[in-house]
mmCIF file of C-alpha atoms in Angstrom:
data_model
loop_
_atom_site.group_PDB
_atom_site.id
_atom_site.type_symbol
_atom_site.label_atom_id
_atom_site.label_comp_id
_atom_site.label_asym_id
_atom_site.label_seq_id
_atom_site.Cartn_x
_atom_site.Cartn_y
_atom_site.Cartn_z
ATOM 1 C CA UNK N 29 14.089 78.518 169.147
ATOM 2 C CA UNK N 30 16.633 81.348 168.801
ATOM 3 C CA UNK N 31 18.611 82.847 171.681
ATOM 4 C CA UNK N 32 21.324 85.466 171.237
ATOM 5 C CA UNK N 33 21.406 84.728 167.497
ATOM 6 C CA UNK N 34 22.020 80.996 168.018
ATOM 7 C CA UNK N 35 19.724 78.072 167.267
ATOM 8 C CA UNK N 36 18.720 76.406 170.539
ATOM 9 C CA UNK N 37 16.958 73.082 170.920
ATOM 10 C CA UNK N 38 15.160 71.448 173.809
ATOM 11 C CA UNK N 39 13.451 68.104 174.371
ATOM 12 C CA UNK N 40 10.206 69.342 172.771
ATOM 13 C CA UNK N 41 12.044 69.656 169.458
ATOM 14 C CA UNK N 42 13.248 66.043 169.500
ATOM 15 C CA UNK N 43 11.398 63.056 168.043
ATOM 16 C CA UNK N 44 12.923 59.587 168.038
ATOM 17 C CA UNK N 45 16.316 61.108 168.875
ATOM 18 C CA UNK N 46 16.250 63.485 165.890
ATOM 19 C CA UNK N 47 15.831 67.240 165.918
ATOM 20 C CA UNK N 48 12.591 68.352 164.328
ATOM 21 C CA UNK N 49 12.547 71.861 162.845
ATOM 22 C CA UNK N 50 9.483 73.720 161.728
ATOM 23 C CA UNK N 51 9.437 76.041 158.717
ATOM 24 C CA UNK N 52 9.596 79.168 160.914
ATOM 25 C CA UNK N 53 12.843 78.012 162.494
ATOM 26 C CA UNK N 54 14.370 77.228 159.116
ATOM 27 C CA UNK N 55 13.281 80.580 157.695
ATOM 28 C CA UNK N 56 14.827 82.390 160.669
ATOM 29 C CA UNK N 57 18.040 80.413 160.244
ATOM 30 C CA UNK N 58 18.259 81.326 156.542
ATOM 31 C CA UNK N 59 17.781 85.010 157.353
ATOM 32 C CA UNK N 60 20.500 85.050 160.011
ATOM 33 C CA UNK N 61 23.598 87.070 159.240
ATOM 34 C CA UNK N 62 26.627 84.908 158.597
ATOM 35 C CA UNK N 63 29.320 87.389 159.592
ATOM 36 C CA UNK N 64 32.294 85.702 161.181
ATOM 37 C CA UNK N 65 31.345 82.242 159.956
ATOM 38 C CA UNK N 66 33.943 79.980 158.332
ATOM 39 C CA UNK N 67 34.154 79.550 154.591
ATOM 40 C CA UNK N 68 33.865 75.762 154.528
ATOM 41 C CA UNK N 69 34.890 75.584 150.878
ATOM 42 C CA UNK N 70 38.449 76.449 151.945
ATOM 43 C CA UNK N 71 38.673 73.607 154.463
ATOM 44 C CA UNK N 72 40.584 70.437 153.613
ATOM 45 C CA UNK N 73 38.615 67.218 153.303
ATOM 46 C CA UNK N 74 39.708 63.960 154.945
ATOM 47 C CA UNK N 75 42.855 62.597 153.352
ATOM 48 C CA UNK N 76 43.716 65.829 151.539
ATOM 49 C CA UNK N 77 46.914 67.766 151.982
ATOM 50 C CA UNK N 78 47.704 71.258 150.811
ATOM 51 C CA UNK N 79 48.272 71.106 147.084
ATOM 52 C CA UNK N 80 51.819 71.756 146.008
ATOM 53 C CA UNK N 81 53.196 71.157 149.489
ATOM 54 C CA UNK N 82 56.257 69.082 148.702
ATOM 55 C CA UNK N 83 57.143 68.476 152.358
ATOM 56 C CA UNK N 84 54.228 66.056 152.992
ATOM 57 C CA UNK N 85 55.346 62.739 151.483
ATOM 58 C CA UNK N 86 53.166 59.703 150.746
ATOM 59 C CA UNK N 87 53.796 56.246 149.350
ATOM 60 C CA UNK N 88 57.420 55.143 149.080
ATOM 61 C CA UNK N 89 59.483 58.065 150.387
ATOM 62 C CA UNK N 90 62.813 58.847 148.702
ATOM 63 C CA UNK N 91 64.807 60.711 151.383
ATOM 64 C CA UNK N 92 67.777 61.225 149.049
ATOM 65 C CA UNK N 93 65.532 63.140 146.632
ATOM 66 C CA UNK N 94 64.435 65.413 149.499
ATOM 67 C CA UNK N 95 68.088 66.229 150.322
ATOM 68 C CA UNK N 96 68.453 68.722 147.458
ATOM 69 C CA UNK N 97 71.595 70.417 148.797
ATOM 70 C CA UNK N 98 73.389 67.083 149.357
ATOM 71 C CA UNK N 99 74.429 67.735 152.974
ATOM 72 C CA UNK N 100 72.995 64.375 154.147
ATOM 73 C CA UNK N 101 70.591 66.218 156.491
ATOM 74 C CA UNK N 102 66.876 67.000 156.274
ATOM 75 C CA UNK N 103 64.273 68.661 158.473
ATOM 76 C CA UNK N 104 61.639 66.236 159.775
ATOM 77 C CA UNK N 105 58.556 66.670 161.930
ATOM 78 C CA UNK N 106 58.797 64.693 165.157
ATOM 79 C CA UNK N 107 55.105 63.793 165.157
ATOM 80 C CA UNK N 108 54.168 63.525 161.469
ATOM 81 C CA UNK N 109 57.222 61.540 160.314
ATOM 82 C CA UNK N 110 56.353 61.834 156.619
ATOM 83 C CA UNK N 111 56.716 65.630 156.742
ATOM 84 C CA UNK N 112 60.279 66.160 155.535
ATOM 85 C CA UNK N 113 61.999 69.141 153.923
ATOM 86 C CA UNK N 114 65.510 70.175 152.964
ATOM 87 C CA UNK N 115 64.861 73.580 154.528
ATOM 88 C CA UNK N 116 63.791 74.612 158.036
ATOM 89 C CA UNK N 117 60.104 75.240 158.531
ATOM 90 C CA UNK N 118 56.930 74.130 160.276
ATOM 91 C CA UNK N 119 54.721 71.115 159.699
ATOM 92 C CA UNK N 120 51.643 72.079 157.648
ATOM 93 C CA UNK N 121 49.680 69.345 159.443
ATOM 94 C CA UNK N 122 50.402 70.064 163.132
ATOM 95 C CA UNK N 123 52.367 73.328 163.158
ATOM 96 C CA UNK N 124 55.419 71.910 164.949
ATOM 97 C CA UNK N 125 58.883 73.198 164.034
ATOM 98 C CA UNK N 126 60.790 70.708 161.873
ATOM 99 C CA UNK N 127 63.922 69.236 163.485
ATOM 100 C CA UNK N 128 67.194 68.877 161.574
ATOM 101 C CA UNK N 129 68.197 65.192 161.421
ATOM 102 C CA UNK N 130 70.561 63.021 159.393
ATOM 103 C CA UNK N 131 69.150 61.138 156.422
ATOM 104 C CA UNK N 132 69.859 57.893 158.289
ATOM 105 C CA UNK N 133 67.862 59.101 161.331
ATOM 106 C CA UNK N 134 64.954 60.251 159.134
ATOM 107 C CA UNK N 135 64.839 56.874 157.336
ATOM 108 C CA UNK N 136 64.977 54.988 160.647
ATOM 109 C CA UNK N 137 62.067 57.002 162.078
ATOM 110 C CA UNK N 138 60.007 56.494 158.929
ATOM 111 C CA UNK N 139 60.545 52.716 158.917
ATOM 112 C CA UNK N 140 59.929 52.451 162.680
ATOM 113 C CA UNK N 141 56.607 54.263 162.223
ATOM 114 C CA UNK N 142 55.332 52.127 159.342
ATOM 115 C CA UNK N 143 56.357 54.216 156.320
ATOM 116 C CA UNK N 144 58.089 52.765 153.260
ATOM 117 C CA UNK N 145 61.363 54.282 152.074
ATOM 118 C CA UNK N 146 63.347 53.938 148.871
#
């Protein structure tokens, strides 16, 4: 059943806990306009990170390699500890602003939160 352009279901459409659709409903759904709908092909799948994003680190993390300018400081997310950069920015995973910390502090937080460091 359609209402305001949305597929609606009620108890008469359920059988053994599963939604049962007839061919008319499916045909109507296929003919619906899809303006404003998400392009699911652009969404990340579980376990994926943005390709080429060098601030999301996995495996054994080498903090010294992240510190490209050699100032003994990095920028680290305070929620996603493995998000570390040598430049200010935002976490691509949660959007939080990265905090400037010493290399020692970044390593300590990684180890405390179960990450392996070099």
